[in-house]
PDB file of C-alpha atoms in Angstrom:
ATOM      1  CA  UNK A 258     137.545  63.867  96.357  1.00 33.00           C
ATOM      2  CA  UNK A 259     135.090  65.243  93.850  1.00 34.00           C
ATOM      3  CA  UNK A 260     132.421  62.845  95.088  1.00 35.00           C
ATOM      4  CA  UNK A 261     133.045  63.826  98.714  1.00 36.00           C
ATOM      5  CA  UNK A 262     132.863  67.513  97.827  1.00 37.00           C
ATOM      6  CA  UNK A 263     129.619  67.003  95.977  1.00 36.00           C
ATOM      7  CA  UNK A 264     128.145  65.078  98.885  1.00 43.00           C
ATOM      8  CA  UNK A 265     129.089  67.758 101.408  1.00 49.00           C
ATOM      9  CA  UNK A 266     127.642  70.484  99.228  1.00 48.00           C
ATOM     10  CA  UNK A 267     124.476  68.495  98.660  1.00 40.00           C
ATOM     11  CA  UNK A 268     124.135  67.798 102.395  1.00 43.00           C
ATOM     12  CA  UNK A 269     124.506  71.485 103.244  1.00 48.00           C
ATOM     13  CA  UNK A 270     121.914  72.436 100.645  1.00 45.00           C
ATOM     14  CA  UNK A 271     119.560  69.796 102.018  1.00 40.00           C
ATOM     15  CA  UNK A 272     119.973  71.089 105.558  1.00 48.00           C
ATOM     16  CA  UNK A 273     119.289  74.653 104.416  1.00 49.00           C
ATOM     17  CA  UNK A 274     116.143  73.510 102.656  1.00 40.00           C
ATOM     18  CA  UNK A 275     114.981  71.558 105.715  1.00 45.00           C
ATOM     19  CA  UNK A 276     115.386  74.508 108.111  1.00 46.00           C
ATOM     20  CA  UNK A 277     114.360  77.230 105.655  1.00 50.00           C
ATOM     21  CA  UNK A 278     110.954  77.928 107.311  1.00 47.00           C
ATOM     22  CA  UNK A 279     112.625  78.884 110.589  1.00 50.00           C
ATOM     23  CA  UNK A 280     115.439  80.876 108.973  1.00 53.00           C
ATOM     24  CA  UNK A 281     113.288  83.923 108.405  1.00 62.00           C
ATOM     25  CA  UNK A 282     113.341  87.358 109.966  1.00 72.00           C
ATOM     26  CA  UNK A 283     109.876  86.724 111.417  1.00 79.00           C
ATOM     27  CA  UNK A 284     110.956  84.135 113.977  1.00 86.00           C
ATOM     28  CA  UNK A 285     108.161  81.691 114.931  1.00 86.00           C
ATOM     29  CA  UNK A 286     107.408  80.383 118.406  1.00 88.00           C
ATOM     30  CA  UNK A 287     109.606  77.616 119.754  1.00 87.00           C
ATOM     31  CA  UNK A 288     112.902  78.586 118.126  1.00 89.00           C
ATOM     32  CA  UNK A 289     114.327  80.905 120.803  1.00 92.00           C
ATOM     33  CA  UNK A 290     115.262  79.906 124.336  1.00 94.00           C
ATOM     34  CA  UNK A 291     114.114  81.771 127.449  1.00 95.00           C
ATOM     35  CA  UNK A 292     117.224  83.968 127.963  1.00 95.00           C
ATOM     36  CA  UNK A 293     117.183  85.207 124.355  1.00 95.00           C
ATOM     37  CA  UNK A 294     113.437  85.848 124.564  1.00 95.00           C
ATOM     38  CA  UNK A 295     113.826  87.759 127.840  1.00 96.00           C
ATOM     39  CA  UNK A 296     116.665  89.980 126.603  1.00 95.00           C
ATOM     40  CA  UNK A 297     114.839  90.652 123.329  1.00 94.00           C
ATOM     41  CA  UNK A 298     111.663  91.682 125.146  1.00 95.00           C
ATOM     42  CA  UNK A 299     113.585  93.988 127.477  1.00 95.00           C
ATOM     43  CA  UNK A 300     115.243  95.697 124.500  1.00 93.00           C
ATOM     44  CA  UNK A 301     111.934  95.984 122.632  1.00 93.00           C
ATOM     45  CA  UNK A 302     109.950  97.305 125.608  1.00 94.00           C
ATOM     46  CA  UNK A 303     112.643  99.899 126.274  1.00 93.00           C
ATOM     47  CA  UNK A 304     112.637 100.913 122.612  1.00 90.00           C
ATOM     48  CA  UNK A 305     108.837 101.219 122.505  1.00 92.00           C
ATOM     49  CA  UNK A 306     108.763 103.266 125.725  1.00 93.00           C
ATOM     50  CA  UNK A 307     111.377 105.686 124.396  1.00 91.00           C
ATOM     51  CA  UNK A 308     109.593 105.970 121.050  1.00 90.00           C
ATOM     52  CA  UNK A 309     106.232 106.691 122.716  1.00 89.00           C
ATOM     53  CA  UNK A 310     107.810 109.330 124.917  1.00 88.00           C
ATOM     54  CA  UNK A 311     109.537 111.020 121.981  1.00 86.00           C
ATOM     55  CA  UNK A 312     106.469 110.982 119.763  1.00 84.00           C
ATOM     56  CA  UNK A 313     104.157 112.330 122.467  1.00 78.00           C
ATOM     57  CA  UNK A 314     106.590 115.088 123.419  1.00 72.00           C
ATOM     58  CA  UNK A 315     107.892 116.280 120.072  1.00 68.00           C
ATOM     59  CA  UNK A 316     105.644 115.231 117.199  1.00 68.00           C
ATOM     60  CA  UNK A 317     102.796 117.405 116.045  1.00 63.00           C
ATOM     61  CA  UNK A 318      99.271 116.147 115.446  1.00 64.00           C
ATOM     62  CA  UNK A 319      99.762 116.284 111.679  1.00 63.00           C
ATOM     63  CA  UNK A 320     102.156 113.375 112.016  1.00 72.00           C
ATOM     64  CA  UNK A 321      99.410 110.978 113.138  1.00 76.00           C
ATOM     65  CA  UNK A 322      97.615 110.702 109.753  1.00 78.00           C
ATOM     66  CA  UNK A 323     100.949 110.220 107.999  1.00 82.00           C
ATOM     67  CA  UNK A 324     101.838 107.456 110.453  1.00 86.00           C
ATOM     68  CA  UNK A 325      98.529 105.756 109.692  1.00 85.00           C
ATOM     69  CA  UNK A 326      98.942 106.006 105.933  1.00 86.00           C
ATOM     70  CA  UNK A 327     102.561 104.842 106.085  1.00 87.00           C
ATOM     71  CA  UNK A 328     101.646 101.897 108.319  1.00 86.00           C
ATOM     72  CA  UNK A 329      98.791 100.868 106.038  1.00 86.00           C
ATOM     73  CA  UNK A 330     101.024 101.032 102.960  1.00 84.00           C
ATOM     74  CA  UNK A 331     103.802  98.980 104.571  1.00 85.00           C
ATOM     75  CA  UNK A 332     101.308  96.409 105.853  1.00 81.00           C
ATOM     76  CA  UNK A 333      99.711  96.063 102.418  1.00 80.00           C
ATOM     77  CA  UNK A 334     103.096  95.941 100.667  1.00 77.00           C
ATOM     78  CA  UNK A 335     104.254  93.163 102.993  1.00 74.00           C
ATOM     79  CA  UNK A 336     101.389  91.001 101.764  1.00 73.00           C
ATOM     80  CA  UNK A 337     102.975  90.960  98.294  1.00 71.00           C
ATOM     81  CA  UNK A 338     105.743  88.377  97.986  1.00 66.00           C
ATOM     82  CA  UNK A 339     108.407  88.546  95.286  1.00 60.00           C
ATOM     83  CA  UNK A 340     110.134  85.328  94.128  1.00 60.00           C
ATOM     84  CA  UNK A 341     113.836  84.710  94.664  1.00 55.00           C
ATOM     85  CA  UNK A 342     116.017  81.939  93.211  1.00 57.00           C
ATOM     86  CA  UNK A 343     115.693  78.575  94.925  1.00 51.00           C
ATOM     87  CA  UNK A 344     111.918  78.425  95.075  1.00 48.00           C
ATOM     88  CA  UNK A 345     111.559  80.825  98.013  1.00 51.00           C
ATOM     89  CA  UNK A 346     110.171  84.340  98.224  1.00 53.00           C
ATOM     90  CA  UNK A 347     110.607  87.556 100.144  1.00 61.00           C
ATOM     91  CA  UNK A 348     108.588  90.641 100.958  1.00 68.00           C
ATOM     92  CA  UNK A 349     109.109  94.247 101.981  1.00 75.00           C
ATOM     93  CA  UNK A 350     110.041  94.927 105.598  1.00 85.00           C
ATOM     94  CA  UNK A 351     109.723  98.702 105.289  1.00 89.00           C
ATOM     95  CA  UNK A 352     111.918  99.908 108.169  1.00 91.00           C
ATOM     96  CA  UNK A 353     114.024 102.264 106.059  1.00 94.00           C
ATOM     97  CA  UNK A 354     110.920 103.479 104.229  1.00 94.00           C
ATOM     98  CA  UNK A 355     109.177 104.301 107.514  1.00 93.00           C
ATOM     99  CA  UNK A 356     112.279 105.965 108.913  1.00 93.00           C
ATOM    100  CA  UNK A 357     112.798 108.161 105.852  1.00 94.00           C
ATOM    101  CA  UNK A 358     109.227 109.447 105.963  1.00 92.00           C
ATOM    102  CA  UNK A 359     108.529 109.530 109.707  1.00 91.00           C
ATOM    103  CA  UNK A 360     111.895 109.595 111.393  1.00 91.00           C
ATOM    104  CA  UNK A 361     113.270 106.841 113.632  1.00 91.00           C
ATOM    105  CA  UNK A 362     110.855 107.213 116.565  1.00 91.00           C
ATOM    106  CA  UNK A 363     107.496 107.423 114.817  1.00 91.00           C
ATOM    107  CA  UNK A 364     108.757 104.991 112.176  1.00 92.00           C
ATOM    108  CA  UNK A 365     109.572 102.460 114.896  1.00 92.00           C
ATOM    109  CA  UNK A 366     106.076 102.722 116.390  1.00 92.00           C
ATOM    110  CA  UNK A 367     104.535 102.143 112.969  1.00 92.00           C
ATOM    111  CA  UNK A 368     106.676  99.050 112.426  1.00 92.00           C
ATOM    112  CA  UNK A 369     105.835  97.732 115.916  1.00 92.00           C
ATOM    113  CA  UNK A 370     102.132  98.058 115.133  1.00 91.00           C
ATOM    114  CA  UNK A 371     102.614  96.204 111.835  1.00 89.00           C
ATOM    115  CA  UNK A 372     104.546  93.365 113.515  1.00 89.00           C
ATOM    116  CA  UNK A 373     101.892  92.962 116.226  1.00 91.00           C
ATOM    117  CA  UNK A 374      99.061  92.726 113.689  1.00 89.00           C
ATOM    118  CA  UNK A 375     101.032  90.232 111.613  1.00 84.00           C
ATOM    119  CA  UNK A 376     101.792  88.030 114.619  1.00 87.00           C
ATOM    120  CA  UNK A 377      98.283  88.102 116.092  1.00 87.00           C
ATOM    121  CA  UNK A 378      96.148  87.891 112.948  1.00 84.00           C
ATOM    122  CA  UNK A 379      98.379  86.167 110.402  1.00 79.00           C
ATOM    123  CA  UNK A 380     100.775  84.121 112.575  1.00 77.00           C
ATOM    124  CA  UNK A 381     103.691  85.742 110.731  1.00 77.00           C
ATOM    125  CA  UNK A 382     106.168  85.417 113.582  1.00 81.00           C
ATOM    126  CA  UNK A 383     105.450  83.987 117.021  1.00 85.00           C
ATOM    127  CA  UNK A 384     104.079  85.850 120.029  1.00 90.00           C
ATOM    128  CA  UNK A 385     106.900  84.720 122.319  1.00 91.00           C
ATOM    129  CA  UNK A 386     109.406  85.776 119.646  1.00 91.00           C
ATOM    130  CA  UNK A 387     107.669  89.101 119.016  1.00 93.00           C
ATOM    131  CA  UNK A 388     110.208  90.939 121.164  1.00 92.00           C
ATOM    132  CA  UNK A 389     113.056  89.570 119.062  1.00 92.00           C
ATOM    133  CA  UNK A 390     111.252  90.390 115.824  1.00 91.00           C
ATOM    134  CA  UNK A 391     110.610  93.953 116.981  1.00 92.00           C
ATOM    135  CA  UNK A 392     114.227  94.371 118.080  1.00 90.00           C
ATOM    136  CA  UNK A 393     115.643  92.895 114.878  1.00 89.00           C
ATOM    137  CA  UNK A 394     113.424  94.627 112.358  1.00 85.00           C
ATOM    138  CA  UNK A 395     112.317  97.675 114.338  1.00 84.00           C
ATOM    139  CA  UNK A 396     115.606  98.666 115.940  1.00 87.00           C
ATOM    140  CA  UNK A 397     117.908  97.575 113.110  1.00 87.00           C
ATOM    141  CA  UNK A 398     115.489  98.059 110.235  1.00 87.00           C
ATOM    142  CA  UNK A 399     114.095 101.439 111.263  1.00 92.00           C
ATOM    143  CA  UNK A 400     116.768 103.061 113.425  1.00 90.00           C
ATOM    144  CA  UNK A 401     119.742 101.570 111.632  1.00 91.00           C
ATOM    145  CA  UNK A 402     118.115 102.023 108.240  1.00 94.00           C
ATOM    146  CA  UNK A 403     117.194 105.653 108.904  1.00 95.00           C
ATOM    147  CA  UNK A 404     120.551 106.825 110.235  1.00 95.00           C
ATOM    148  CA  UNK A 405     122.500 105.058 107.488  1.00 96.00           C
ATOM    149  CA  UNK A 406     120.121 106.507 104.882  1.00 97.00           C
ATOM    150  CA  UNK A 407     120.476 109.984 106.394  1.00 96.00           C
ATOM    151  CA  UNK A 408     124.263 109.852 106.548  1.00 96.00           C
ATOM    152  CA  UNK A 409     124.619 108.706 102.942  1.00 97.00           C
ATOM    153  CA  UNK A 410     122.003 111.078 101.569  1.00 96.00           C
ATOM    154  CA  UNK A 411     123.515 114.111 103.284  1.00 95.00           C
ATOM    155  CA  UNK A 412     126.961 113.093 102.042  1.00 95.00           C
ATOM    156  CA  UNK A 413     125.951 112.338  98.439  1.00 93.00           C
ATOM    157  CA  UNK A 414     123.312 115.007  97.920  1.00 89.00           C
ATOM    158  CA  UNK A 415     120.593 115.915 100.385  1.00 90.00           C
ATOM    159  CA  UNK A 416     118.527 117.863  97.854  1.00 92.00           C
ATOM    160  CA  UNK A 417     118.931 115.555  94.853  1.00 93.00           C
ATOM    161  CA  UNK A 418     116.819 112.582  93.894  1.00 94.00           C
ATOM    162  CA  UNK A 419     120.059 110.792  93.025  1.00 94.00           C
ATOM    163  CA  UNK A 420     121.230 111.175  96.617  1.00 95.00           C
ATOM    164  CA  UNK A 421     117.882 109.846  97.824  1.00 96.00           C
ATOM    165  CA  UNK A 422     118.040 106.797  95.555  1.00 96.00           C
ATOM    166  CA  UNK A 423     121.620 105.894  96.504  1.00 97.00           C
ATOM    167  CA  UNK A 424     121.037 106.387 100.223  1.00 97.00           C
ATOM    168  CA  UNK A 425     117.716 104.552 100.364  1.00 96.00           C
ATOM    169  CA  UNK A 426     118.918 101.570  98.340  1.00 96.00           C
ATOM    170  CA  UNK A 427     122.078 101.049 100.402  1.00 97.00           C
ATOM    171  CA  UNK A 428     120.313 101.563 103.730  1.00 97.00           C
ATOM    172  CA  UNK A 429     117.383  99.285 102.873  1.00 95.00           C
ATOM    173  CA  UNK A 430     119.632  96.463 101.646  1.00 95.00           C
ATOM    174  CA  UNK A 431     122.001  96.777 104.594  1.00 95.00           C
ATOM    175  CA  UNK A 432     119.207  96.814 107.171  1.00 93.00           C
ATOM    176  CA  UNK A 433     117.845  93.512 105.855  1.00 91.00           C
ATOM    177  CA  UNK A 434     121.233  91.787 105.790  1.00 92.00           C
ATOM    178  CA  UNK A 435     122.233  93.001 109.266  1.00 93.00           C
ATOM    179  CA  UNK A 436     118.851  91.955 110.685  1.00 90.00           C
ATOM    180  CA  UNK A 437     119.390  88.520 109.125  1.00 89.00           C
ATOM    181  CA  UNK A 438     122.796  88.219 110.780  1.00 92.00           C
ATOM    182  CA  UNK A 439     121.377  89.152 114.194  1.00 93.00           C
ATOM    183  CA  UNK A 440     118.523  86.676 113.738  1.00 90.00           C
ATOM    184  CA  UNK A 441     121.003  83.924 112.895  1.00 90.00           C
ATOM    185  CA  UNK A 442     122.974  84.697 116.046  1.00 93.00           C
ATOM    186  CA  UNK A 443     119.815  84.549 118.150  1.00 93.00           C
ATOM    187  CA  UNK A 444     118.886  81.160 116.685  1.00 90.00           C
ATOM    188  CA  UNK A 445     122.388  79.873 117.319  1.00 92.00           C
ATOM    189  CA  UNK A 446     122.428  81.160 120.918  1.00 94.00           C
ATOM    190  CA  UNK A 447     119.130  79.361 121.444  1.00 92.00           C
ATOM    191  CA  UNK A 448     120.638  76.101 120.201  1.00 90.00           C
ATOM    192  CA  UNK A 449     118.181  75.886 117.311  1.00 86.00           C
ATOM    193  CA  UNK A 450     120.701  75.933 114.462  1.00 83.00           C
ATOM    194  CA  UNK A 451     124.536  75.889 114.430  1.00 89.00           C
ATOM    195  CA  UNK A 452     125.886  79.411 113.952  1.00 89.00           C
ATOM    196  CA  UNK A 453     127.797  78.697 110.739  1.00 88.00           C
ATOM    197  CA  UNK A 454     124.806  77.049 109.115  1.00 86.00           C
ATOM    198  CA  UNK A 455     122.430  79.748 110.330  1.00 84.00           C
ATOM    199  CA  UNK A 456     124.634  82.547 109.024  1.00 89.00           C
ATOM    200  CA  UNK A 457     125.180  80.812 105.680  1.00 87.00           C
ATOM    201  CA  UNK A 458     121.490  80.177 105.109  1.00 82.00           C
ATOM    202  CA  UNK A 459     120.224  83.516 106.444  1.00 84.00           C
ATOM    203  CA  UNK A 460     122.736  85.741 104.693  1.00 86.00           C
ATOM    204  CA  UNK A 461     122.581  83.876 101.377  1.00 84.00           C
ATOM    205  CA  UNK A 462     118.796  84.327 101.220  1.00 83.00           C
ATOM    206  CA  UNK A 463     118.613  87.863 102.563  1.00 87.00           C
ATOM    207  CA  UNK A 464     121.346  89.270 100.371  1.00 89.00           C
ATOM    208  CA  UNK A 465     118.886  88.613  97.549  1.00 87.00           C
ATOM    209  CA  UNK A 466     115.780  89.624  99.510  1.00 86.00           C
ATOM    210  CA  UNK A 467     117.551  92.882 100.371  1.00 90.00           C
ATOM    211  CA  UNK A 468     117.697  93.761  96.684  1.00 91.00           C
ATOM    212  CA  UNK A 469     113.907  93.550  96.483  1.00 87.00           C
ATOM    213  CA  UNK A 470     113.658  95.614  99.683  1.00 90.00           C
ATOM    214  CA  UNK A 471     115.922  98.263  98.164  1.00 94.00           C
ATOM    215  CA  UNK A 472     113.988  98.439  94.880  1.00 93.00           C
ATOM    216  CA  UNK A 473     110.575  98.797  96.547  1.00 91.00           C
ATOM    217  CA  UNK A 474     111.884 101.354  99.043  1.00 94.00           C
ATOM    218  CA  UNK A 475     113.500 103.492  96.345  1.00 96.00           C
ATOM    219  CA  UNK A 476     110.446 103.407  94.059  1.00 94.00           C
ATOM    220  CA  UNK A 477     108.108 104.407  96.905  1.00 93.00           C
ATOM    221  CA  UNK A 478     110.353 107.196  98.181  1.00 95.00           C
ATOM    222  CA  UNK A 479     111.011 108.565  94.699  1.00 95.00           C
ATOM    223  CA  UNK A 480     107.255 108.799  94.124  1.00 94.00           C
ATOM    224  CA  UNK A 481     106.810 110.775  97.358  1.00 93.00           C
ATOM    225  CA  UNK A 482     109.845 112.934  96.470  1.00 94.00           C
ATOM    226  CA  UNK A 483     108.294 113.914  93.157  1.00 93.00           C
ATOM    227  CA  UNK A 484     104.789 114.534  94.516  1.00 92.00           C
ATOM    228  CA  UNK A 485     105.086 115.651  98.153  1.00 91.00           C
ATOM    229  CA  UNK A 486     108.737 116.159  99.150  1.00 92.00           C
ATOM    230  CA  UNK A 487     107.605 118.065 102.259  1.00 88.00           C
ATOM    231  CA  UNK A 488     106.397 114.762 103.742  1.00 88.00           C
ATOM    232  CA  UNK A 489     109.953 113.532 104.256  1.00 92.00           C
ATOM    233  CA  UNK A 490     111.335 113.655 107.768  1.00 91.00           C
ATOM    234  CA  UNK A 491     114.366 115.420 106.271  1.00 90.00           C
ATOM    235  CA  UNK A 492     112.791 117.191 103.279  1.00 91.00           C
ATOM    236  CA  UNK A 493     114.909 118.725 100.524  1.00 90.00           C
ATOM    237  CA  UNK A 494     115.694 122.337 101.336  1.00 83.00           C
ATOM    238  CA  UNK A 495     114.465 123.502  97.941  1.00 73.00           C
ATOM    239  CA  UNK A 496     110.980 122.123  98.583  1.00 59.00           C
ATOM    240  CA  UNK A 497     108.326 124.826  98.938  1.00 45.00           C
ATOM    241  CA  UNK A 498     106.445 124.188 102.163  1.00 46.00           C
ATOM    242  CA  UNK A 499     103.069 125.898 102.404  1.00 46.00           C
ATOM    243  CA  UNK A 500     102.398 124.298 105.780  1.00 48.00           C
ATOM    244  CA  UNK A 501     104.442 123.869 108.912  1.00 48.00           C
ATOM    245  CA  UNK A 502     106.604 120.780 108.978  1.00 50.00           C
ATOM    246  CA  UNK A 503     104.618 117.749 110.192  1.00 49.00           C
ATOM    247  CA  UNK A 504     107.466 116.226 112.193  1.00 48.00           C
ATOM    248  CA  UNK A 505     110.078 117.722 114.458  1.00 46.00           C
ATOM    249  CA  UNK A 506     113.759 116.901 114.131  1.00 49.00           C
ATOM    250  CA  UNK A 507     116.110 115.616 116.763  1.00 42.00           C
TER     251      UNK A 507
END
């Protein structure tokens, strides 16, 4: 029995290693079937249209430079990989970071721009799977990350750096893990990988990657909190604002 158990465990580990390149949040071309691609693109196009409409209607011009700086930082930070056990590596996604600074709508547009550049110039994620990648990391990472971060921060302490750290770390970690679960389901629905294997491999890796996401997000937001707290989408009420708020609230 011990030998059989060892063999099964070894076989599962071998399968995870063999499919590891495709079990990433940036899904490459060829791993999603047509129905999953179509639904993902419809969701992403609808999300982008809503975000564009909201930003054009409600955001002030001062938000544009901040969007550019935030997008450039996230893009540069994503180029830096951090090692995780097992010989793999992860990198920042940045959805919660963008949402905390820009809000869910402008933050989503920034993340969409980053994903497009990555797919076109660096082949980080396929073009046919771009809709799924935007939905998974833009919708879940930015929208889900922002609203979870906001709920926790307002409950723990809106005006304290402790509340910021707790909220940002939980939201960033959760957004990565949930996005990994959704990606695994998409791969399974496409017949690429069995659901149980996809979930096991995706969640086991991204539980660890989420820790790196949380650390980077908290460090970056704490720096902004200490230097320019007025740049937050939901700034601390005690911050002295000598200019009008760059973003409107919903």
